[in-house]
């Protein structure tokens, strides 16, 4: 790659590319055919970069066709702190709602994965960085309780780079305790919890429900960690090593069981479900 | 000084200044009158009157940011003070059995009056040497893993657990990430939600985010009057909200991090009053008030059958959060 490639790209863009047919890959910088990316579940055919996937697309890819039944759809965030920075939380919420068509960052429900019934939760990183406020915490706790009551394995896919949502203050922080408490009961009931980490998962999300799976799986090259890299750099006053807080870093340090690319995710989970059905 | 142990080396907060000035004057007059044998009691009494007035005025209406500063006051009683003054016969539990002994969290057996308890608390230092050892109360994963060892032992020997929260947050470093700080905190939270012994957590100073909640889940959460508990430090929040370096004052207000706020959210169960002027002005009184609250709460918790206790703990955690749910 390099200069030649670059020239080719600019040329194409000018002369041949009708708008919206091509995507610039954030991983390799190449222009890639959008349709091909979509066929591969939004993975770059050149470098395997995993593009952001909306929660609904993810559900479509991971669960058997038409099997997903969404639950607790009426939960809507409020603004308990009347939070106001340079923008108000209310405005931020409205904007995210408009952009995503979601009420908040989390979707939960039940469905089948290769014909096995599962409870399923997901956070969408497009909605305020998938951060966990009261609604996300409540939904995840409810689906966990549903899984416990109905003896279902639980899968939570997190794209929660925003950690615990600042705009809901302490209420967000204690969603960490709420989700973990529900997961503890699910655990004690002898049921399987698989946590799928997608780009990105940080802070209070990673330090609660997202890291305590019986099996933790990450997508390749996702950014996953606790403290934001800039804060760490400011504290230790030196540069962070290459690949710090990536899926690969986590695997090397023993924090996750495996890295699985998006295309194989469903079949890998099915294998685990077979071993851990209870 | 109120009790001779606070502000003794002249460290005080800006808004404490009027008080410090009056106190200095009183001390000078007292010293002068003793030395010269002249009676200044009228003047001294007058000054004492204005001191009381100034104290009431300043401390009745602290802003959120001032409370954060109070919680970080260099003379504020630390976990070590509570270990000395509230607990006797302390017996430390050290090491996570995997990697390291983390000085930022102290654990051990101890006695609260005649009761045997397990104590877990963040440790801050009073000077640079101490703080190198305990990283200003910012724990690594090892700290939480040691705490979990202590918790499991408490469960095994049926000892109630008292935690003392005072941290600006978990340690932000490469090693902490490499060894799974997020996992350690998550596991600790998960464990605390189901431990079969009573747990009383107290925020004695700083309740900094994940590092705080990592030992902050239990049956009762107490907060000292000038302690704060926040999802993010005000400094971090202001850096995010106002990229041009906003104010910690505004961020503190926005975050709703005072004991009163946290109580309103149903997270803090009781605010423990501090002596007028703050906990640092009278360590003994602070400890005594907290001790009374802890003992009273412990008696209540011990009366409950275990299953009921655990159900109530779960219900409390489950009920935290605000949202609307209408089928429209």
XYZ file of C-alpha atoms in Angstrom:
606
model
C 0.000 0.000 0.000
C 1.048 3.598 0.063
C 1.209 6.356 -2.449
C 0.158 4.336 -5.478
C -2.892 3.062 -3.738
C -3.774 6.516 -2.621
C -3.628 7.777 -6.180
C -5.861 5.014 -7.369
C -8.380 5.826 -4.694
C -8.570 9.513 -5.450
C -8.875 8.756 -9.097
C -11.747 6.402 -8.548
C -13.519 8.732 -6.273
C -13.396 11.485 -8.830
C -14.329 9.569 -11.918
C -16.148 6.373 -11.191
C -17.640 6.192 -7.761
C -21.262 7.076 -7.416
C -21.859 8.333 -3.856
C -22.638 5.742 -1.205
C -21.369 2.710 -3.105
C -17.947 2.730 -1.497
C -16.732 2.921 2.051
C -13.416 4.078 3.363
C -12.130 1.420 5.769
C -10.998 2.875 9.080
C -8.631 -0.052 9.489
C -6.607 -0.058 6.267
C -7.712 3.196 4.695
C -8.725 1.477 1.459
C -11.932 2.194 -0.345
C -13.988 -0.941 -0.207
C -17.168 -1.893 -1.999
C -20.009 -1.244 0.415
C -22.091 -4.191 -0.695
C -19.235 -6.582 -0.110
C -18.715 -5.155 3.381
C -22.375 -5.583 4.143
C -22.330 -9.154 2.915
C -19.512 -9.849 5.335
C -21.480 -8.473 8.313
C -19.693 -5.141 8.041
C -16.190 -6.518 8.067
C -13.577 -5.108 5.684
C -12.743 -7.749 3.059
C -9.208 -6.384 2.831
C -8.056 -6.102 6.442
C -10.826 -7.696 8.528
C -11.566 -4.393 10.250
C -14.882 -4.671 12.074
C -17.123 -1.710 11.334
C -19.608 -0.535 13.919
C -22.762 -2.566 13.743
C -26.133 -1.363 14.940
C -27.867 -3.416 17.609
C -30.639 -4.459 15.238
C -28.197 -5.618 12.546
C -26.305 -7.530 15.194
C -29.458 -9.266 16.362
C -30.248 -10.193 12.763
C -26.795 -11.698 12.304
C -26.570 -13.557 15.559
C -30.004 -14.978 16.177
C -32.081 -17.310 14.020
C -34.232 -15.511 11.515
C -37.374 -14.057 13.022
C -36.772 -15.644 16.423
C -35.997 -12.494 18.403
C -38.723 -11.211 20.663
C -37.837 -7.866 22.127
C -38.830 -7.189 25.744
C -39.232 -4.095 27.905
C -39.491 -1.790 24.919
C -41.217 0.950 26.871
C -38.324 1.890 29.114
C -37.335 5.474 28.416
C -34.557 7.515 30.000
C -35.385 10.580 32.063
C -33.071 13.319 33.194
C -32.871 12.751 36.947
C -29.937 15.118 37.505
C -31.153 17.822 35.108
C -27.663 17.399 33.812
C -26.104 20.189 31.886
C -22.630 20.566 30.450
C -21.993 22.480 27.278
C -25.043 20.558 26.060
C -27.904 19.344 28.189
C -28.474 15.629 28.709
C -31.972 16.131 27.378
C -30.621 17.445 24.090
C -28.023 14.712 23.894
C -30.711 12.096 24.460
C -33.043 13.562 21.878
C -30.306 13.696 19.327
C -29.199 10.118 19.948
C -32.814 8.979 19.801
C -33.315 10.729 16.503
C -30.101 9.360 15.014
C -30.637 5.761 16.043
C -34.380 5.384 16.330
C -33.760 3.833 19.761
C -35.027 5.038 23.149
C -31.738 4.225 24.825
C -28.574 2.234 24.152
C -29.835 -1.189 25.207
C -32.061 -3.812 23.598
C -33.036 -7.046 25.341
C -35.186 -10.025 24.529
C -35.221 -13.717 23.792
C -34.479 -15.642 20.658
C -32.883 -18.746 19.244
C -29.277 -19.267 18.320
C -28.905 -22.256 16.014
C -32.225 -23.451 17.422
C -31.184 -23.086 21.066
C -33.267 -20.653 23.112
C -31.266 -17.848 24.681
C -31.793 -14.611 26.558
C -30.084 -11.790 24.748
C -28.980 -8.267 25.574
C -27.027 -5.764 23.563
C -25.738 -2.224 23.908
C -25.395 -0.060 20.824
C -22.279 2.117 20.708
C -24.006 4.582 18.387
C -26.271 5.725 21.233
C -24.231 7.979 23.560
C -21.290 5.593 23.186
C -23.411 2.719 24.447
C -23.032 4.078 27.954
C -24.972 2.546 30.830
C -27.533 4.717 32.560
C -30.652 3.633 34.419
C -32.433 2.232 31.358
C -29.541 0.091 30.124
C -28.881 -1.178 33.642
C -32.533 -1.945 34.264
C -32.997 -3.719 30.942
C -29.897 -5.855 31.421
C -30.978 -6.724 34.962
C -34.458 -7.661 33.772
C -33.262 -9.894 30.953
C -30.826 -11.539 33.363
C -33.650 -12.202 35.806
C -35.789 -13.528 32.958
C -32.956 -15.876 32.025
C -32.639 -17.061 35.620
C -36.379 -17.623 36.022
C -36.632 -19.501 32.717
C -33.297 -21.294 33.013
C -31.907 -19.762 29.845
C -28.317 -19.121 28.904
C -27.609 -15.422 28.639
C -25.661 -13.588 25.961
C -24.835 -9.910 26.338
C -23.089 -8.115 23.501
C -21.566 -4.898 24.689
C -20.480 -1.881 22.720
C -20.195 0.436 25.674
C -17.269 2.782 25.241
C -19.022 5.344 27.391
C -18.881 3.180 30.527
C -21.251 4.339 33.244
C -23.177 7.276 31.791
C -21.943 10.490 33.381
C -25.186 12.371 32.786
C -27.034 10.143 35.265
C -24.298 10.385 37.866
C -24.436 7.974 40.780
C -27.530 6.295 39.384
C -25.342 5.099 36.521
C -22.553 3.971 38.820
C -24.945 1.754 40.758
C -26.219 0.096 37.585
C -22.897 -1.711 37.859
C -24.076 -3.210 41.132
C -27.574 -3.844 39.803
C -26.402 -5.791 36.744
C -23.775 -7.714 38.703
C -26.259 -8.654 41.417
C -28.646 -10.066 38.813
C -25.792 -11.910 37.088
C -24.692 -13.369 40.415
C -28.108 -14.993 40.842
C -28.006 -16.289 37.273
C -24.556 -17.677 38.009
C -25.635 -19.307 41.261
C -28.536 -20.930 39.431
C -25.913 -22.796 37.395
C -26.605 -21.025 34.145
C -24.277 -19.916 31.382
C -23.412 -16.293 30.688
C -21.425 -15.375 27.592
C -20.129 -11.820 27.343
C -19.299 -10.592 23.858
C -17.078 -7.514 23.812
C -17.237 -5.361 20.710
C -15.527 -2.089 19.932
C -15.464 -0.246 22.326
C -16.084 -1.275 25.950
C -14.665 0.896 28.703
C -15.028 1.992 32.302
C -18.057 1.032 34.321
C -19.481 -1.257 31.643
C -16.305 -3.319 31.485
C -15.976 -3.186 35.283
C -19.395 -4.763 35.725
C -21.602 -6.956 33.540
C -19.283 -7.025 30.516
C -16.307 -8.702 32.163
C -17.888 -11.409 34.314
C -18.944 -13.899 31.662
C -18.316 -17.596 32.164
C -16.893 -17.118 28.706
C -15.624 -13.720 27.556
C -15.262 -13.280 23.807
C -13.992 -10.207 21.958
C -14.150 -9.188 18.332
C -10.734 -8.553 16.758
C -9.018 -5.244 17.464
C -11.771 -3.883 19.688
C -10.751 -1.239 22.221
C -11.508 -2.610 25.670
C -10.278 -1.351 29.005
C -11.088 0.364 32.265
C -9.400 3.763 32.436
C -9.270 5.864 29.276
C -5.844 5.840 27.610
C -5.394 9.603 27.872
C -5.928 9.582 31.610
C -3.379 6.802 31.993
C -0.869 8.650 29.849
C -1.318 11.802 31.892
C -0.826 9.856 35.104
C 2.235 7.820 34.208
C 3.689 10.467 31.880
C 4.856 8.128 29.188
C 3.509 6.731 25.977
C 1.360 3.652 26.100
C 2.633 0.499 24.401
C 1.297 -0.310 20.934
C -1.854 -2.398 21.033
C -2.651 -1.389 24.616
C -6.268 -2.082 25.645
C -7.134 -4.054 22.528
C -8.785 -7.463 22.278
C -5.375 -8.942 21.510
C -3.886 -7.298 24.622
C -6.699 -8.725 26.736
C -6.233 -12.207 25.325
C -2.498 -12.068 25.989
C -3.096 -11.001 29.581
C -5.675 -13.673 30.265
C -8.800 -11.553 30.514
C -10.787 -13.151 27.683
C -11.168 -16.677 26.377
C -10.993 -16.000 22.683
C -11.073 -13.508 19.868
C -13.658 -14.420 17.286
C -14.326 -12.560 14.086
C -17.877 -11.498 13.495
C -18.582 -14.026 10.782
C -17.770 -16.941 13.076
C -19.356 -15.556 16.200
C -22.672 -17.347 15.873
C -21.184 -20.757 15.232
C -18.641 -20.365 18.054
C -21.360 -19.419 20.509
C -23.404 -22.399 19.360
C -20.480 -24.676 20.220
C -20.260 -23.201 23.725
C -24.007 -23.525 24.216
C -23.745 -27.206 23.384
C -21.200 -27.766 26.158
C -22.859 -25.584 28.737
C -26.563 -26.299 28.314
C -28.095 -26.755 31.706
C -7.752 25.096 67.160
C -10.838 23.245 68.182
C -8.949 20.282 69.490
C -5.358 21.014 68.751
C -4.991 18.277 66.138
C -6.330 19.960 63.065
C -4.610 22.495 60.876
C -1.646 22.295 63.203
C 0.821 22.801 60.388
C -1.127 25.606 58.840
C -2.706 23.688 55.976
C -6.236 24.854 55.373
C -8.685 25.448 52.552
C -9.363 28.890 51.112
C -12.843 29.104 52.490
C -11.600 28.119 55.960
C -9.445 31.241 56.071
C -11.805 33.537 58.038
C -12.043 30.868 60.718
C -8.315 30.319 60.842
C -7.780 34.069 61.181
C -10.148 34.401 64.125
C -8.664 31.332 65.769
C -5.211 32.793 65.443
C -6.355 35.994 67.101
C -7.934 34.078 69.958
C -4.774 32.047 70.446
C -2.663 35.199 70.448
C -4.861 36.935 72.983
C -4.937 33.887 75.212
C -1.212 33.576 75.074
C -0.720 37.287 75.723
C -3.125 37.340 78.615
C -1.438 34.332 80.186
C 1.996 35.831 79.748
C 1.116 39.306 80.996
C -1.576 38.376 83.466
C -4.089 40.706 81.840
C -7.699 39.657 81.579
C -8.894 39.620 77.973
C -11.803 37.298 78.579
C -14.339 39.798 77.240
C -12.477 40.210 73.975
C -11.837 36.500 73.729
C -15.493 35.692 74.308
C -16.469 38.178 71.676
C -14.079 36.597 69.206
C -15.396 33.162 70.086
C -18.847 34.427 69.316
C -17.807 35.660 65.898
C -15.939 32.386 65.333
C -19.124 30.455 65.914
C -20.985 32.795 63.589
C -18.370 32.422 60.861
C -18.339 28.628 61.225
C -22.096 28.366 60.977
C -22.186 30.644 58.001
C -19.427 28.912 56.078
C -20.236 25.310 56.832
C -24.002 25.465 56.662
C -23.868 26.367 53.001
C -20.905 24.567 51.491
C -21.023 24.243 47.731
C -20.550 20.816 46.161
C -16.996 21.650 45.163
C -16.204 22.853 48.683
C -17.456 19.531 49.989
C -15.151 17.725 47.578
C -12.313 19.772 49.028
C -13.474 18.939 52.556
C -13.483 15.263 51.617
C -9.860 15.662 50.512
C -8.814 17.850 53.425
C -5.202 17.098 54.378
C -6.224 16.605 58.008
C -9.364 14.589 57.398
C -9.464 11.323 59.332
C -8.430 8.394 57.135
C -9.163 4.686 57.278
C -6.120 4.313 59.532
C -7.709 6.666 62.063
C -10.888 4.606 62.108
C -8.802 1.471 62.517
C -7.160 3.055 65.556
C -10.108 4.776 67.151
C -13.094 2.616 66.171
C -11.581 -0.840 65.968
C -9.366 -2.580 68.471
C -7.219 -5.715 68.244
C -6.815 -5.250 64.483
C -5.220 -8.215 62.734
C -4.223 -7.571 59.112
C -4.902 -9.811 56.136
C -2.320 -9.208 53.463
C -1.649 -10.147 49.873
C -3.837 -11.319 47.035
C -1.946 -14.660 46.877
C -1.319 -14.055 43.196
C 0.862 -11.061 42.601
C 1.306 -8.365 45.185
C 0.366 -6.802 48.501
C -1.523 -3.647 47.545
C -1.025 -0.885 50.077
C -4.023 1.048 48.755
C -6.499 -1.305 50.420
C -6.167 -2.485 53.976
C -8.017 -5.579 55.231
C -8.160 -7.380 58.503
C -9.989 -8.793 61.482
C -10.888 -6.406 64.230
C -13.215 -5.783 67.120
C -15.897 -3.158 67.240
C -16.618 -3.022 70.959
C -17.144 -6.711 71.726
C -18.159 -7.647 68.188
C -15.748 -9.385 65.820
C -15.788 -7.854 62.364
C -13.908 -7.850 59.069
C -12.609 -4.456 58.055
C -11.791 -3.419 54.496
C -10.809 0.120 53.579
C -8.931 2.297 51.149
C -5.661 3.520 52.596
C -4.350 6.997 51.963
C -1.167 8.416 53.399
C -0.378 11.600 55.270
C 2.969 12.242 53.626
C 4.746 11.479 50.330
C 6.482 8.361 51.668
C 3.237 6.881 52.919
C 1.502 7.820 49.710
C 4.083 6.069 47.559
C 3.210 2.912 49.449
C -0.522 3.318 49.132
C -0.773 5.264 45.859
C -3.018 7.922 47.427
C -5.684 5.299 47.963
C -5.866 4.202 44.329
C -5.922 0.446 44.299
C -4.643 -2.004 41.721
C -6.494 -5.248 40.920
C -4.524 -6.913 43.722
C -6.241 -4.657 46.250
C -9.692 -5.816 45.196
C -8.554 -9.439 45.005
C -7.191 -9.199 48.533
C -10.470 -7.594 49.596
C -12.339 -10.541 48.074
C -10.151 -12.940 50.048
C -11.068 -11.048 53.186
C -14.763 -11.070 52.254
C -14.820 -14.819 51.651
C -13.092 -15.340 54.969
C -15.639 -13.117 56.661
C -18.400 -15.250 55.181
C -16.654 -18.427 56.258
C -16.293 -17.256 59.860
C -19.600 -15.383 59.929
C -18.157 -11.944 60.591
C -19.977 -8.817 59.481
C -18.024 -6.667 57.050
C -17.311 -2.957 57.472
C -15.837 -1.128 54.499
C -14.364 2.369 54.570
C -14.379 4.078 51.201
C -11.862 6.834 50.520
C -10.366 6.800 47.051
C -10.065 9.137 44.073
C -10.535 6.034 41.905
C -8.824 2.817 40.919
C -5.228 3.214 39.791
C -4.934 4.412 36.183
C -1.886 2.534 34.948
C -0.560 -0.052 32.536
C -0.111 -2.747 35.169
C -3.616 -2.218 36.486
C -5.050 -2.784 33.007
C -2.755 -5.728 32.298
C -3.887 -7.480 35.427
C -7.569 -6.781 34.891
C -8.624 -3.902 37.114
C -12.087 -3.938 35.539
C -12.514 -7.652 36.175
C -11.320 -7.344 39.762
C -13.831 -4.577 40.483
C -16.665 -6.389 38.711
C -15.976 -9.636 40.551
C -15.838 -7.833 43.869
C -19.168 -6.098 43.232
C -20.727 -9.390 42.166
C -19.393 -11.172 45.228
C -20.563 -8.494 47.654
C -24.088 -8.677 46.258
C -24.503 -12.195 47.609
C -22.171 -12.583 50.606
C -24.013 -14.234 53.459
C -22.951 -11.776 56.158
C -24.107 -8.229 56.916
C -22.130 -5.541 55.057
C -21.989 -1.877 56.049
C -20.125 0.467 53.719
C -19.171 3.992 54.722
C -17.863 6.709 52.446
C -15.538 8.546 54.830
C -13.953 10.887 52.288
C -13.706 10.425 48.547
C -16.035 8.053 46.761
C -14.272 7.967 43.419
C -16.217 5.992 40.857
C -15.415 2.321 40.104
C -12.624 2.255 42.629
C -15.134 3.130 45.332
C -18.015 0.853 44.352
C -15.499 -2.005 44.155
C -15.852 -2.226 47.948
C -19.143 -0.335 48.085
C -21.936 -2.886 47.753
C -23.766 -3.993 50.857
C -26.821 -3.777 53.066
C -26.285 -0.238 54.260
C -24.342 2.647 52.769
C -23.427 5.448 55.147
C -21.835 8.701 54.088
C -20.113 11.223 56.270
C -21.704 14.633 55.849
C -18.836 16.076 53.816
C -17.902 12.953 51.925
C -18.692 12.795 48.238
C -19.500 9.906 45.935
C -19.395 10.340 42.184
C -19.495 8.434 38.914
C -16.464 10.452 37.776
C -14.136 12.923 39.496
C -15.262 16.541 39.014
C -11.915 17.285 37.331
C -12.491 14.522 34.785
C -16.070 15.599 34.232
C -15.162 19.227 33.625
C -12.460 18.185 31.159
C -15.063 16.239 29.189
C -17.835 18.804 29.392
C -15.874 21.942 28.757
C -12.933 21.089 26.560
C -11.409 24.510 27.193
C -10.881 23.626 30.846
C -14.190 24.191 32.538
C -14.741 24.657 36.200
C -14.621 21.986 38.838
C -17.244 23.960 40.665
C -19.801 23.588 37.882
C -18.906 19.953 37.312
C -19.357 19.184 41.016
C -22.782 20.779 41.007
C -23.811 18.966 37.832
C -22.728 15.549 39.086
C -24.885 15.650 42.237
C -22.203 14.045 44.323
C -22.864 15.252 47.860
C -24.154 12.963 50.593
C -27.550 14.641 50.367
C -27.760 14.008 46.618
C -26.676 10.406 46.939
C -29.239 9.907 49.692
C -31.948 11.360 47.473
C -31.097 8.771 44.809
C -31.752 5.987 47.301
C -28.122 4.899 47.311
C -26.975 6.375 50.621
C -29.076 5.186 53.562
C -27.903 7.630 56.197
C -25.785 10.746 56.431
C -23.493 10.763 59.428
C -23.076 14.313 60.741
C -19.600 15.745 61.139
C -18.523 18.180 63.840
C -19.071 21.777 62.832
C -16.181 22.792 60.636
C -15.697 19.250 59.331
C -14.390 15.854 60.412
C -10.794 17.101 60.477
C -11.538 19.463 63.352
C -12.424 16.681 65.727
C -11.372 13.165 64.802
C -12.620 11.647 68.031
C -16.091 13.053 67.769
C -16.330 12.036 64.120
C -15.331 8.484 64.894
C -17.732 8.307 67.830
C -20.701 9.481 65.760
C -19.898 7.004 63.023
C -19.391 4.246 65.546
C -22.842 4.836 67.010
C -24.399 4.702 63.559
C -22.545 1.535 62.567
C -23.377 -0.290 65.809
C -27.037 0.700 65.555
C -27.215 -0.505 61.938
C -25.339 -3.691 62.705
C -27.784 -4.607 65.473
C -30.655 -4.162 63.001
C -28.966 -6.261 60.318
C -27.989 -9.043 62.693
C -31.607 -9.370 63.747
C -32.701 -10.257 60.240
C -32.731 -13.835 59.005
C -29.988 -14.227 56.373
C -32.300 -14.917 53.459
C -34.288 -11.833 54.278
C -31.109 -9.800 54.556
C -29.939 -10.938 51.124
C -33.331 -10.310 49.573
C -33.394 -6.783 50.987
C -29.865 -6.158 49.718
C -30.848 -7.356 46.252
C -34.034 -5.307 46.247
C -32.156 -2.187 47.215
C -29.708 -2.568 44.335
C -32.522 -3.481 41.956
C -34.473 -0.366 42.843
C -31.676 2.106 42.050
C -32.252 4.038 38.851
C -34.761 6.448 37.355
C -36.619 5.954 34.089
C -40.121 6.097 32.743
C -42.079 3.125 31.552
C -45.320 3.813 29.788
C -46.800 1.797 26.949
C -47.408 4.836 24.793
